[in-house]
Coordinates of C-alpha atoms in Angstrom, one line a residue:
X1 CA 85.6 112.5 121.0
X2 CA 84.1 116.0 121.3
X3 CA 82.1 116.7 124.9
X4 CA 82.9 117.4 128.0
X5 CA 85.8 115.7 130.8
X6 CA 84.0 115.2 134.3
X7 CA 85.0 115.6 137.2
X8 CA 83.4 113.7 140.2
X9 CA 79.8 112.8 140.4
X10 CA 76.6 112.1 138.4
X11 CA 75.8 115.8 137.8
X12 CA 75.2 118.4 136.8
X13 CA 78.2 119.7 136.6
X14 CA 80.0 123.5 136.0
X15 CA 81.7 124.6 133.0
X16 CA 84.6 126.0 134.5
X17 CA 87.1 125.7 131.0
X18 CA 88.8 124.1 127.9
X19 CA 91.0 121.5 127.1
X20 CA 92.3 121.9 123.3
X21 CA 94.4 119.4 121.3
X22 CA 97.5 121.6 122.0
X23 CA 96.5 123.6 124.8
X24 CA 95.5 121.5 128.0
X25 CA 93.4 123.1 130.6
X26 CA 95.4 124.5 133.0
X27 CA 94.3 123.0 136.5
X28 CA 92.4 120.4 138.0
X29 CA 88.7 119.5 137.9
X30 CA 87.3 119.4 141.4
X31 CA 83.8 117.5 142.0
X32 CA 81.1 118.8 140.1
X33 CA 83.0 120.5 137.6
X34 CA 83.8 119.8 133.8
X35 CA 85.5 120.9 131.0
X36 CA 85.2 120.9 127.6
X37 CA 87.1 118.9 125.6
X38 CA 88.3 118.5 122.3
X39 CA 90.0 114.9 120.4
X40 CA 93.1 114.8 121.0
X41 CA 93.6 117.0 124.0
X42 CA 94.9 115.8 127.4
X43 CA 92.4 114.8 129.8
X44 CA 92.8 117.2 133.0
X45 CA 93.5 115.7 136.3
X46 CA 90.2 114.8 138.3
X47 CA 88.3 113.6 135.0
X48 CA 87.9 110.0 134.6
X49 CA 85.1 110.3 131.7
X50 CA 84.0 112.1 129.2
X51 CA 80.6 113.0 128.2
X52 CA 79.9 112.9 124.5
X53 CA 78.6 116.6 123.3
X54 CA 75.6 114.6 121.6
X55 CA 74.8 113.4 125.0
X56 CA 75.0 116.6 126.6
X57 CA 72.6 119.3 127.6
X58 CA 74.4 122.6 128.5
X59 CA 72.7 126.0 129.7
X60 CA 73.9 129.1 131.6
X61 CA 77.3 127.0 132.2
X62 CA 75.6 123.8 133.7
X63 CA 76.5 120.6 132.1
X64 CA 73.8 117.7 132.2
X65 CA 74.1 114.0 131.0
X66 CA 71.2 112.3 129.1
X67 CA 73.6 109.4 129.1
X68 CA 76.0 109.2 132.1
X69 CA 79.7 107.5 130.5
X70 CA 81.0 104.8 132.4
X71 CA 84.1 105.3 134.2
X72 CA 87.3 105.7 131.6
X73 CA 84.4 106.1 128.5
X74 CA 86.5 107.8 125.8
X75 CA 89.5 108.3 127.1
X76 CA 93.2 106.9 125.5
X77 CA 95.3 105.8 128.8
X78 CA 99.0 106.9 128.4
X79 CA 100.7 103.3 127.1
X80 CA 97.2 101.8 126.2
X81 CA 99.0 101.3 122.4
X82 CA 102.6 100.6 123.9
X83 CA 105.0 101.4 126.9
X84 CA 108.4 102.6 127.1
X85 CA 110.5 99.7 126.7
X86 CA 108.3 97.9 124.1
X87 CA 110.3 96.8 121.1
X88 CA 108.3 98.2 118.2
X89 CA 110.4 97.7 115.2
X90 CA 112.9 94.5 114.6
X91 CA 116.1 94.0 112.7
X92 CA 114.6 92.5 109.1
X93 CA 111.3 94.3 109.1
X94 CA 110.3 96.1 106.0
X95 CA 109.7 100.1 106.8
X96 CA 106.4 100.6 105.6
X97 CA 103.6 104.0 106.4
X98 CA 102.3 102.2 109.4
X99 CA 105.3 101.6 110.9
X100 CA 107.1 105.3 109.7
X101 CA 104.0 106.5 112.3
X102 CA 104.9 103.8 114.3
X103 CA 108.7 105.2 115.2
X104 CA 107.6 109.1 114.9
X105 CA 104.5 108.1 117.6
X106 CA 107.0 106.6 119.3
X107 CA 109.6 110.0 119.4
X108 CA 112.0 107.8 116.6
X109 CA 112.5 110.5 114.1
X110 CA 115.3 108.6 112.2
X111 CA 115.6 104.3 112.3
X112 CA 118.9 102.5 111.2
X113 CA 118.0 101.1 107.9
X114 CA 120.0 98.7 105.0
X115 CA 121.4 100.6 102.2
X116 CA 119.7 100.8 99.0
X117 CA 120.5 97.7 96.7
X118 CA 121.5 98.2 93.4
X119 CA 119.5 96.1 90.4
X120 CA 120.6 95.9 87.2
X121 CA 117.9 94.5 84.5
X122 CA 118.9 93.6 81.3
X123 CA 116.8 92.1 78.7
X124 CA 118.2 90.6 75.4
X125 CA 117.1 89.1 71.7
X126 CA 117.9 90.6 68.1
X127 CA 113.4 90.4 68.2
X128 CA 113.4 93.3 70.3
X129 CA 112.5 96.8 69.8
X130 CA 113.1 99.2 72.4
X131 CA 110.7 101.6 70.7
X132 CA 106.4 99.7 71.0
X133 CA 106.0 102.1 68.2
X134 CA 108.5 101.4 65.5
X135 CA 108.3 97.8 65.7
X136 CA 109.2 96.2 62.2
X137 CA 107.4 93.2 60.9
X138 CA 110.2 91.2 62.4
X139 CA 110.0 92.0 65.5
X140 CA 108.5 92.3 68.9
X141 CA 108.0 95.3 71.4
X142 CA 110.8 94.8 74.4
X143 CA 108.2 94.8 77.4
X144 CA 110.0 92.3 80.0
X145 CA 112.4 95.1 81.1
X146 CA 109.7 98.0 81.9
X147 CA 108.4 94.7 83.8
X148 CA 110.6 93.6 85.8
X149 CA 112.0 97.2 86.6
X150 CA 107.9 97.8 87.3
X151 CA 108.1 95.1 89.8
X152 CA 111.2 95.7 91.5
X153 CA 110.1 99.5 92.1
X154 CA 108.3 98.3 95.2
X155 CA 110.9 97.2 96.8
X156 CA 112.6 100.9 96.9
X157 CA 115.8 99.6 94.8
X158 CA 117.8 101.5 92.9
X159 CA 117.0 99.7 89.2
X160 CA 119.5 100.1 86.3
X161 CA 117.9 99.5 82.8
X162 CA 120.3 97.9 80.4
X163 CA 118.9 96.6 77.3
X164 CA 117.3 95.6 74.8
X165 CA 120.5 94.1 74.0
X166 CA 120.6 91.8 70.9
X167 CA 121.9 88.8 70.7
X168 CA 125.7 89.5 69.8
X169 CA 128.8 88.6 72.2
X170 CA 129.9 91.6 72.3
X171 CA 127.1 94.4 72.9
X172 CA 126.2 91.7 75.6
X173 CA 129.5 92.1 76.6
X174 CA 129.2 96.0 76.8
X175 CA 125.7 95.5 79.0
X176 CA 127.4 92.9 81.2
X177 CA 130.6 95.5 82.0
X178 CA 127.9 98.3 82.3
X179 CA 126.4 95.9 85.2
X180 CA 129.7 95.2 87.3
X181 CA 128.5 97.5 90.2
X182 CA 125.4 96.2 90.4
X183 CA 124.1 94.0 93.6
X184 CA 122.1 92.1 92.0
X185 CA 121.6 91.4 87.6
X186 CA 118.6 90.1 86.5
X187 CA 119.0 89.1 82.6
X188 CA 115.5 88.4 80.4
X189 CA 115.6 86.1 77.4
X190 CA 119.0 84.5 75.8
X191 CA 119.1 81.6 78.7
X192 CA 117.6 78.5 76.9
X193 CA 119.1 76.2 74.5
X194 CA 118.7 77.4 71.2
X195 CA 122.0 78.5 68.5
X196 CA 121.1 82.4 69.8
X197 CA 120.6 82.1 72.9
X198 CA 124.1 83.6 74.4
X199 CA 123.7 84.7 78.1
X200 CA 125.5 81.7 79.5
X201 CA 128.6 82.1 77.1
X202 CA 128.6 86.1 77.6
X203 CA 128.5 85.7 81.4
X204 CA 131.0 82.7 81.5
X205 CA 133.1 84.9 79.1
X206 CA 132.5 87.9 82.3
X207 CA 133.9 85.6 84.6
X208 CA 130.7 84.7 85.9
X209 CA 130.1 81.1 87.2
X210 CA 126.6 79.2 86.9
X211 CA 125.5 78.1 90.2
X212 CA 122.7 76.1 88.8
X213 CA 120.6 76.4 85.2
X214 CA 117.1 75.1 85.2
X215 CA 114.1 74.5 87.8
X216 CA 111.3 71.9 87.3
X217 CA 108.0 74.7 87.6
X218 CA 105.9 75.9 84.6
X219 CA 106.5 78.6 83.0
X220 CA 109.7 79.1 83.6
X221 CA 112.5 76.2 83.2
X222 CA 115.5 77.6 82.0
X223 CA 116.3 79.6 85.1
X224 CA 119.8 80.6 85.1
X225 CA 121.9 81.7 88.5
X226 CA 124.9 82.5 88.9
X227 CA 127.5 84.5 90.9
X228 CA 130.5 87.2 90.0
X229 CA 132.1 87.7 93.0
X230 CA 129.6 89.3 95.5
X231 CA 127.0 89.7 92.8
X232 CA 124.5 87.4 92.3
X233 CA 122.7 86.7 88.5
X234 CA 119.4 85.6 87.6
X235 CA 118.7 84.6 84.2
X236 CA 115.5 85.0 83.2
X237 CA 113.4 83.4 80.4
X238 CA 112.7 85.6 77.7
X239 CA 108.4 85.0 77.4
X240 CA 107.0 87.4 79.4
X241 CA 104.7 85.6 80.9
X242 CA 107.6 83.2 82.3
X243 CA 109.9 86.2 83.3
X244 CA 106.9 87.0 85.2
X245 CA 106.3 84.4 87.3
X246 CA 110.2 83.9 87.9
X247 CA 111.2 87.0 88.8
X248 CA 108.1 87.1 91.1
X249 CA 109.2 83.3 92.8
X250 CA 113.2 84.3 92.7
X251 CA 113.7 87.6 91.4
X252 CA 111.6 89.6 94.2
X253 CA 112.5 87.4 97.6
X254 CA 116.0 87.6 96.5
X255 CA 116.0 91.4 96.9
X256 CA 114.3 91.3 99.7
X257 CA 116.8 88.9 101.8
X258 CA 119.5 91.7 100.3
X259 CA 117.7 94.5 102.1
X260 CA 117.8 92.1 104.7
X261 CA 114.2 91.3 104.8
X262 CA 113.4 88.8 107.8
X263 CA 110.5 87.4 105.8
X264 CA 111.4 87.7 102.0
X265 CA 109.4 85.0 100.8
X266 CA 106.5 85.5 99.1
X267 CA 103.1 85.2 101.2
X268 CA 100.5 82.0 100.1
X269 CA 97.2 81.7 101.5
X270 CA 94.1 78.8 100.5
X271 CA 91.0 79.5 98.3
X272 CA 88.6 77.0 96.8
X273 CA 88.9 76.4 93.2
X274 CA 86.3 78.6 91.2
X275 CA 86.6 75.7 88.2
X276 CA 87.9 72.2 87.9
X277 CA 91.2 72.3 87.5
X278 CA 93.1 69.8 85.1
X279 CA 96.2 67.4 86.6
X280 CA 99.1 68.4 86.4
X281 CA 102.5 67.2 84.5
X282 CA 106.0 66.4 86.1
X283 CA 106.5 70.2 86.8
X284 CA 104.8 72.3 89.8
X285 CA 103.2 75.1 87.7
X286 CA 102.2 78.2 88.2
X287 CA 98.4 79.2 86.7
X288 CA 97.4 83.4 86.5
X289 CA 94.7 83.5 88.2
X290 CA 91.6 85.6 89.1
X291 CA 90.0 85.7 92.5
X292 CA 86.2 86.0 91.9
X293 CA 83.5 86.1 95.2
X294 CA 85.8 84.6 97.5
X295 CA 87.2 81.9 95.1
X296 CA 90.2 81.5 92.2
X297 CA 89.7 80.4 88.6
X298 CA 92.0 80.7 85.5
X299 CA 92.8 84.3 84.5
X300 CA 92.6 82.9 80.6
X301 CA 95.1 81.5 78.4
X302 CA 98.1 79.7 79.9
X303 CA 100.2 80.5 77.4
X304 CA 103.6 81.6 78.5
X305 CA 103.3 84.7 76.1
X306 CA 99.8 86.0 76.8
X307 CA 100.2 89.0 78.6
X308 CA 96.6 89.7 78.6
X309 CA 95.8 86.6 81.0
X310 CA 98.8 88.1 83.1
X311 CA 97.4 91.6 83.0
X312 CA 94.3 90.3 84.7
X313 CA 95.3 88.2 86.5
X314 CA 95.8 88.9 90.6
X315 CA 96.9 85.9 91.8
X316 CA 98.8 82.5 91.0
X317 CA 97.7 79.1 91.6
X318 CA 100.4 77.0 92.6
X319 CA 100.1 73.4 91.5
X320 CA 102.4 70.4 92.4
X321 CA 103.9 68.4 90.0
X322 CA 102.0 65.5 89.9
X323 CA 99.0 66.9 91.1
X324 CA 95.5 65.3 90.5
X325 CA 92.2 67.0 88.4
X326 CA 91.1 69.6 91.3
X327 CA 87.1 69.9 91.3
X328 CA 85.5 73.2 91.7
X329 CA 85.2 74.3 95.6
X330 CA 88.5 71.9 96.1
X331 CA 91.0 74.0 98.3
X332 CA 94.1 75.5 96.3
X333 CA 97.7 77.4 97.5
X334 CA 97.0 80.7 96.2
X335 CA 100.2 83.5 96.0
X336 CA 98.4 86.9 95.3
X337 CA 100.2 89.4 93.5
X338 CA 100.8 93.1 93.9
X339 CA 100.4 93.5 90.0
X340 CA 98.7 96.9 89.6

């Protein structure tokens, strides 16, 4: 706050100099005197208020209050934010801009951090072009890598973009070897049941062992995990839609607990239903969602390949398995998404 610092008494009192942000005035204010003052600068000894300039009435080098402050009025008390001593920052907690002005506010110029972790995304199927542009008849545009690499990036990992990889043992086996140094490989498409689908041959043929294949949520079954050594595997489904919402339940926390993330779970919170809500199947699913005026309805289609309901869409609805018709204004579990 711009004004004057006062010393003792109700006024008036006499200019008698400046305190700067950067340049403190240089003694002490005795009764009856004041100093000007700009935000930011240290408070001289003998002030215990200051006197907003909008409140002030100054001529010949008198100062006069139209409003007398209150003792302490606009002033910051040294440790009024923290003391020395306060633990600020914790083992686990994600370095973010707050908290960078946190540590420097606190005289921390460097913190001890976790190394960067290493992602390696691979996304497979002979449907794929990796050009949107020259995409024959036959095929599709390979989007689920620029996806998931787009929501890893985030997370400040280094990402390694492997594919589109078709479906053949061995330029899987190529992309796989390419992957070894990786922390963490996150495959997309190739982990379901059909004659083509190879990524649980290619990575049994790698060495790699499946820890478990399939999860009971909508969209988004045929999860595949499993571990090479120190690295862990995620196979992904190959709709988009359902690598989506997988890599955002499995994918994301499980970078986060390897930066050592105290919390990497994602965050839920309740809304009321914008819409009834239709009962749900023997799987907990997973609806796009929009939130609209303080409540959450459907983001369109469900489909597990329309992107444009997932391009909208800011949130997911997480339904039980199980789960009774919600009515509109019912409370739902809503997981919002950083998706933009």
């Amino acid at each position: 706050m711009d004004g004057y610092a006062l010393g003792a008494g109700e006024g008036p009192w006499t200019l008698v100099g400046e305190s700067r942000a950067g340049t403190p005035f240089p003694g002490s204010l005795g009764a009856g005197q004041c100093a000007r003052i700009s935000t930011g600068a240290i408070v001289p000894d003998g002030a215990d208020r200051v006197l907003l300039q909008e409140d002030a009435g100054v001529e010949g080098g008198i100062v006069t209050a139209t409003e007398y402050p209150p003792a302490g009025r606009h002033i910051r008390r040294r440790g009024f934010d923290f003391v020395e001593g306060t633990r600020l920052l914790t083992r686990g907690t994600r370095i973010n801009a707050g908290r960078i002005a946190l540590a420097l506010s606190a005289g921390r110029g460097e913190v001890s951090v976790a190394r960067r972790v290493t992602v390696a995304v691979l996304d497979s199927g002979d449907e794929l072009a990796a050009d949107p542009a020259h995409c024959l008849p036959h095929q599709i545009p390979a989007s689920n890598g620029a996806m998931i690499a787009a929501m890893l990036a985030p997370l400040g990992c280094e990402v390694l973009r492997l594919g589109p990889v078709g479906d053949d043992m061995a330029a899987l086996a190529g992309a796989l070897e390419r992957a070894k140094a990786a922390d963490i490989l996150i495959t997309s498409g190739g982990a379901s049941v059909g004659d083509h689908d190879l990524i649980k041959p290619a990575l049994a043929a790698w060495g790699a062992e499946t820890a478990f294949w399939k999860v009971a949520i909508k969209p988004g079954k045929p999860l595949l995990v499993a571990t090479r050594g120190r690295q862990v595997i995620l196979g992904l489904p190959g709709n988009p839609v359902s690598s989506f919402v997988t890599a955002f339940l499995f994918a994301l926390p499980l970078v986060r607990a390897a930066q050592g993330d105290a919390d990497p779970l994602p965050r839920s919170l309740t809304m009321p239903a914008g819409e009834a809500l239709p009962a749900i199947g023997p799987r907990r699913e997973f609806l796009r969602a929009v939130t609209d005026g303080g409540a959450v309805r459907l983001a369109g289609s469900q489909d597990s390949s329309a992107l444009s309901a997932l391009a909208a869409a800011d949130c997911l609805i997480d339904r039980p398995a199980h789960a009774p018709a919600v009515p509109a204004g019912e409370p739902v579990r809503v997981f919002p998404l950083q998706n933009g």
